[in-house]
mmCIF file with all atom_site columns, C-alpha atoms in Angstrom:
data_model
loop_
_atom_site.group_PDB
_atom_site.id
_atom_site.type_symbol
_atom_site.label_atom_id
_atom_site.label_alt_id
_atom_site.label_comp_id
_atom_site.label_asym_id
_atom_site.label_entity_id
_atom_site.label_seq_id
_atom_site.pdbx_PDB_ins_code
_atom_site.Cartn_x
_atom_site.Cartn_y
_atom_site.Cartn_z
_atom_site.occupancy
_atom_site.B_iso_or_equiv
_atom_site.pdbx_formal_charge
_atom_site.auth_seq_id
_atom_site.auth_comp_id
_atom_site.auth_asym_id
_atom_site.auth_atom_id
_atom_site.pdbx_PDB_model_num
ATOM 1   C CA . ARG A 1 1   ? -27.831 -2.424  -22.655 1.00 46.00 ? 1   ARG A CA 1
ATOM 2   C CA . LYS A 1 2   ? -30.704 -2.570  -20.136 1.00 50.00 ? 2   LYS A CA 1
ATOM 3   C CA . TYR A 1 3   ? -30.172 -5.553  -17.356 1.00 53.00 ? 3   TYR A CA 1
ATOM 4   C CA . ALA A 1 4   ? -32.428 -8.137  -18.727 1.00 54.00 ? 4   ALA A CA 1
ATOM 5   C CA . THR A 1 5   ? -33.654 -10.979 -17.214 1.00 58.00 ? 5   THR A CA 1
ATOM 6   C CA . GLU A 1 6   ? -34.854 -13.632 -20.024 1.00 62.00 ? 6   GLU A CA 1
ATOM 7   C CA . GLU A 1 7   ? -31.569 -13.938 -22.004 1.00 60.00 ? 7   GLU A CA 1
ATOM 8   C CA . PRO A 1 8   ? -28.721 -11.436 -21.333 1.00 55.00 ? 8   PRO A CA 1
ATOM 9   C CA . ASP A 1 9   ? -26.164 -10.762 -23.061 1.00 56.00 ? 9   ASP A CA 1
ATOM 10  C CA . ARG A 1 10  ? -22.746 -11.329 -21.814 1.00 55.00 ? 10  ARG A CA 1
ATOM 11  C CA . ILE A 1 11  ? -22.583 -7.869  -20.639 1.00 58.00 ? 11  ILE A CA 1
ATOM 12  C CA . ALA A 1 12  ? -26.487 -8.017  -18.561 1.00 58.00 ? 12  ALA A CA 1
ATOM 13  C CA . ARG A 1 13  ? -24.586 -11.250 -16.921 1.00 67.00 ? 13  ARG A CA 1
ATOM 14  C CA . ILE A 1 14  ? -21.439 -9.419  -15.412 1.00 80.00 ? 14  ILE A CA 1
ATOM 15  C CA . ARG A 1 15  ? -23.311 -6.129  -14.828 1.00 82.00 ? 15  ARG A CA 1
ATOM 16  C CA . VAL A 1 16  ? -25.903 -6.807  -12.311 1.00 83.00 ? 16  VAL A CA 1
ATOM 17  C CA . PRO A 1 17  ? -27.700 -3.760  -11.177 1.00 84.00 ? 17  PRO A CA 1
ATOM 18  C CA . ILE A 1 18  ? -28.114 -3.095  -7.689  1.00 86.00 ? 18  ILE A CA 1
ATOM 19  C CA . LYS A 1 19  ? -30.964 -1.092  -5.770  1.00 88.00 ? 19  LYS A CA 1
ATOM 20  C CA . ILE A 1 20  ? -29.335 0.709   -3.078  1.00 88.00 ? 20  ILE A CA 1
ATOM 21  C CA . ASN A 1 21  ? -32.458 2.321   -1.617  1.00 90.00 ? 21  ASN A CA 1
ATOM 22  C CA . GLU A 1 22  ? -33.362 -1.679  -0.604  1.00 92.00 ? 22  GLU A CA 1
ATOM 23  C CA . VAL A 1 23  ? -30.464 -2.725  0.693   1.00 90.00 ? 23  VAL A CA 1
ATOM 24  C CA . ALA A 1 24  ? -30.016 0.172   2.819   1.00 91.00 ? 24  ALA A CA 1
ATOM 25  C CA . GLU A 1 25  ? -33.457 0.198   4.158   1.00 94.00 ? 25  GLU A CA 1
ATOM 26  C CA . ALA A 1 26  ? -32.555 -3.361  4.316   1.00 94.00 ? 26  ALA A CA 1
ATOM 27  C CA . ILE A 1 27  ? -29.539 -2.856  6.743   1.00 92.00 ? 27  ILE A CA 1
ATOM 28  C CA . GLY A 1 28  ? -31.220 -0.112  8.237   1.00 94.00 ? 28  GLY A CA 1
ATOM 29  C CA . VAL A 1 29  ? -28.838 3.058   7.345   1.00 93.00 ? 29  VAL A CA 1
ATOM 30  C CA . GLU A 1 30  ? -28.919 5.567   4.920   1.00 93.00 ? 30  GLU A CA 1
ATOM 31  C CA . GLN A 1 31  ? -28.674 4.920   1.285   1.00 91.00 ? 31  GLN A CA 1
ATOM 32  C CA . ASP A 1 32  ? -26.314 7.696   1.208   1.00 91.00 ? 32  ASP A CA 1
ATOM 33  C CA . MET A 1 33  ? -24.181 4.722   3.322   1.00 92.00 ? 33  MET A CA 1
ATOM 34  C CA . ILE A 1 34  ? -24.634 1.937   1.233   1.00 89.00 ? 34  ILE A CA 1
ATOM 35  C CA . PHE A 1 35  ? -23.971 4.210   -1.856  1.00 88.00 ? 35  PHE A CA 1
ATOM 36  C CA . GLY A 1 36  ? -20.242 5.713   0.278   1.00 88.00 ? 36  GLY A CA 1
ATOM 37  C CA . ARG A 1 37  ? -19.053 2.488   0.863   1.00 87.00 ? 37  ARG A CA 1
ATOM 38  C CA . VAL A 1 38  ? -20.012 0.381   -2.035  1.00 85.00 ? 38  VAL A CA 1
ATOM 39  C CA . PHE A 1 39  ? -18.531 3.480   -4.575  1.00 84.00 ? 39  PHE A CA 1
ATOM 40  C CA . TYR A 1 40  ? -15.957 5.004   -2.787  1.00 87.00 ? 40  TYR A CA 1
ATOM 41  C CA . HIS A 1 41  ? -14.679 2.132   -0.613  1.00 88.00 ? 41  HIS A CA 1
ATOM 42  C CA . PHE A 1 42  ? -15.193 -1.449  -1.994  1.00 87.00 ? 42  PHE A CA 1
ATOM 43  C CA . ASN A 1 43  ? -14.232 -0.189  -5.365  1.00 87.00 ? 43  ASN A CA 1
ATOM 44  C CA . LYS A 1 44  ? -11.241 1.205   -4.561  1.00 88.00 ? 44  LYS A CA 1
ATOM 45  C CA . LYS A 1 45  ? -10.326 -2.090  -2.876  1.00 90.00 ? 45  LYS A CA 1
ATOM 46  C CA . TYR A 1 46  ? -11.485 -4.809  -5.459  1.00 88.00 ? 46  TYR A CA 1
ATOM 47  C CA . SER A 1 47  ? -11.540 -2.944  -8.864  1.00 89.00 ? 47  SER A CA 1
ATOM 48  C CA . TYR A 1 48  ? -8.269  -3.949  -10.852 1.00 88.00 ? 48  TYR A CA 1
ATOM 49  C CA . LYS A 1 49  ? -6.011  -3.222  -14.268 1.00 88.00 ? 49  LYS A CA 1
ATOM 50  C CA . ASP A 1 50  ? -5.703  -6.544  -15.816 1.00 86.00 ? 50  ASP A CA 1
ATOM 51  C CA . GLU A 1 51  ? -1.665  -6.383  -18.073 1.00 89.00 ? 51  GLU A CA 1
ATOM 52  C CA . LYS A 1 52  ? -3.382  -4.848  -21.130 1.00 88.00 ? 52  LYS A CA 1
ATOM 53  C CA . GLY A 1 53  ? -3.957  -2.192  -18.975 1.00 87.00 ? 53  GLY A CA 1
ATOM 54  C CA . ASP A 1 54  ? -7.877  -2.172  -18.810 1.00 85.00 ? 54  ASP A CA 1
ATOM 55  C CA . ILE A 1 55  ? -9.406  -1.476  -15.950 1.00 84.00 ? 55  ILE A CA 1
ATOM 56  C CA . THR A 1 56  ? -12.237 -3.974  -14.073 1.00 83.00 ? 56  THR A CA 1
ATOM 57  C CA . THR A 1 57  ? -14.343 -2.045  -11.875 1.00 85.00 ? 57  THR A CA 1
ATOM 58  C CA . PHE A 1 58  ? -16.566 -3.494  -8.991  1.00 86.00 ? 58  PHE A CA 1
ATOM 59  C CA . PHE A 1 59  ? -19.092 -1.102  -9.483  1.00 84.00 ? 59  PHE A CA 1
ATOM 60  C CA . ILE A 1 60  ? -20.397 1.370   -11.777 1.00 81.00 ? 60  ILE A CA 1
ATOM 61  C CA . THR A 1 61  ? -23.131 4.316   -12.333 1.00 77.00 ? 61  THR A CA 1
ATOM 62  C CA . ASP A 1 62  ? -24.380 4.415   -15.923 1.00 71.00 ? 62  ASP A CA 1
ATOM 63  C CA . LYS A 1 63  ? -26.154 7.651   -16.674 1.00 61.00 ? 63  LYS A CA 1
ATOM 64  C CA . PHE A 1 64  ? -29.409 5.684   -18.104 1.00 54.00 ? 64  PHE A CA 1
ATOM 65  C CA . GLU A 1 65  ? -29.096 2.380   -16.523 1.00 64.00 ? 65  GLU A CA 1
ATOM 66  C CA . GLY A 1 66  ? -28.619 3.250   -12.968 1.00 73.00 ? 66  GLY A CA 1
ATOM 67  C CA . LEU A 1 67  ? -26.427 1.511   -10.253 1.00 83.00 ? 67  LEU A CA 1
ATOM 68  C CA . SER A 1 68  ? -24.810 -1.931  -11.297 1.00 85.00 ? 68  SER A CA 1
ATOM 69  C CA . VAL A 1 69  ? -21.697 -4.618  -9.291  1.00 87.00 ? 69  VAL A CA 1
ATOM 70  C CA . ASN A 1 70  ? -20.020 -6.437  -11.314 1.00 88.00 ? 70  ASN A CA 1
ATOM 71  C CA . PHE A 1 71  ? -21.026 -9.558  -10.693 1.00 88.00 ? 71  PHE A CA 1
ATOM 72  C CA . ALA A 1 72  ? -18.039 -12.329 -10.855 1.00 87.00 ? 72  ALA A CA 1
ATOM 73  C CA . LEU A 1 73  ? -16.021 -9.715  -8.927  1.00 89.00 ? 73  LEU A CA 1
ATOM 74  C CA . VAL A 1 74  ? -18.285 -9.605  -6.206  1.00 89.00 ? 74  VAL A CA 1
ATOM 75  C CA . ALA A 1 75  ? -18.825 -13.251 -6.071  1.00 91.00 ? 75  ALA A CA 1
ATOM 76  C CA . SER A 1 76  ? -15.011 -14.414 -5.720  1.00 92.00 ? 76  SER A CA 1
ATOM 77  C CA . THR A 1 77  ? -14.401 -11.420 -3.439  1.00 91.00 ? 77  THR A CA 1
ATOM 78  C CA . LEU A 1 78  ? -17.473 -12.701 -1.157  1.00 91.00 ? 78  LEU A CA 1
ATOM 79  C CA . ALA A 1 79  ? -15.984 -16.230 -1.944  1.00 95.00 ? 79  ALA A CA 1
ATOM 80  C CA . GLU A 1 80  ? -11.830 -14.513 -0.903  1.00 94.00 ? 80  GLU A CA 1
ATOM 81  C CA . MET A 1 81  ? -13.607 -13.066 2.565   1.00 92.00 ? 81  MET A CA 1
ATOM 82  C CA . LYS A 1 82  ? -15.673 -16.283 3.120   1.00 96.00 ? 82  LYS A CA 1
ATOM 83  C CA . GLN A 1 83  ? -12.304 -17.956 3.606   1.00 97.00 ? 83  GLN A CA 1
ATOM 84  C CA . GLU A 1 84  ? -10.311 -15.262 5.504   1.00 96.00 ? 84  GLU A CA 1
ATOM 85  C CA . LYS A 1 85  ? -12.894 -15.362 8.074   1.00 96.00 ? 85  LYS A CA 1
ATOM 86  C CA . GLN A 1 86  ? -12.945 -19.472 8.162   1.00 97.00 ? 86  GLN A CA 1
ATOM 87  C CA . LYS A 1 87  ? -8.713  -19.543 8.467   1.00 97.00 ? 87  LYS A CA 1
ATOM 88  C CA . ALA A 1 88  ? -9.735  -16.682 11.091  1.00 97.00 ? 88  ALA A CA 1
ATOM 89  C CA . ASP A 1 89  ? -12.316 -18.920 13.505  1.00 98.00 ? 89  ASP A CA 1
ATOM 90  C CA . GLN A 1 90  ? -9.696  -21.545 12.599  1.00 98.00 ? 90  GLN A CA 1
ATOM 91  C CA . TYR A 1 91  ? -6.342  -20.422 13.935  1.00 98.00 ? 91  TYR A CA 1
ATOM 92  C CA . LEU A 1 92  ? -8.961  -19.151 17.569  1.00 98.00 ? 92  LEU A CA 1
ATOM 93  C CA . ILE A 1 93  ? -10.069 -22.632 17.493  1.00 98.00 ? 93  ILE A CA 1
ATOM 94  C CA . VAL A 1 94  ? -6.230  -23.795 18.110  1.00 98.00 ? 94  VAL A CA 1
ATOM 95  C CA . SER A 1 95  ? -5.026  -20.530 20.119  1.00 98.00 ? 95  SER A CA 1
ATOM 96  C CA . GLY A 1 96  ? -8.123  -21.089 22.387  1.00 98.00 ? 96  GLY A CA 1
ATOM 97  C CA . THR A 1 97  ? -7.131  -24.850 22.754  1.00 98.00 ? 97  THR A CA 1
ATOM 98  C CA . GLY A 1 98  ? -3.570  -23.889 23.593  1.00 98.00 ? 98  GLY A CA 1
ATOM 99  C CA . ILE A 1 99  ? -4.875  -21.696 26.307  1.00 98.00 ? 99  ILE A CA 1
ATOM 100 C CA . ALA A 1 100 ? -6.836  -24.318 27.670  1.00 98.00 ? 100 ALA A CA 1
ATOM 101 C CA . LEU A 1 101 ? -4.600  -26.851 27.719  1.00 98.00 ? 101 LEU A CA 1
ATOM 102 C CA . SER A 1 102 ? -2.077  -24.953 29.134  1.00 98.00 ? 102 SER A CA 1
ATOM 103 C CA . ILE A 1 103 ? -4.605  -23.598 32.273  1.00 97.00 ? 103 ILE A CA 1
ATOM 104 C CA . PHE A 1 104 ? -4.914  -27.694 32.433  1.00 97.00 ? 104 PHE A CA 1
ATOM 105 C CA . ALA A 1 105 ? -1.484  -28.705 32.782  1.00 97.00 ? 105 ALA A CA 1
ATOM 106 C CA . ILE A 1 106 ? -0.927  -25.697 35.248  1.00 97.00 ? 106 ILE A CA 1
ATOM 107 C CA . ILE A 1 107 ? -3.812  -26.559 37.187  1.00 96.00 ? 107 ILE A CA 1
ATOM 108 C CA . LEU A 1 108 ? -1.897  -30.180 37.047  1.00 96.00 ? 108 LEU A CA 1
ATOM 109 C CA . ALA A 1 109 ? 1.489   -28.936 37.977  1.00 96.00 ? 109 ALA A CA 1
ATOM 110 C CA . VAL A 1 110 ? 0.356   -26.762 41.236  1.00 93.00 ? 110 VAL A CA 1
ATOM 111 C CA . LEU A 1 111 ? -1.795  -30.514 42.392  1.00 87.00 ? 111 LEU A CA 1
#
């Protein structure tokens, strides 16, 4: 099925086509780099098998429709990555504050 922009069915809403050439151009790298990263890294890392044995893939190449990603999986992956970054930023702030307080305490002790 072609990706339908008007009244898409369930599959069309889940599998969203991507244009590797446009992504590569926007980032400023070769198309092979984008394809390799998405197909070999993201697909391996984020695809999963459910309890029934069905495999949900991050990225798919369809002979007739081209390249597409699982939109729901991409959205949840990005949300998870954003949450991890926020945690890391919080840890850095707490650590930086602790170091600053320690330095301040040492300066007060020396004076």
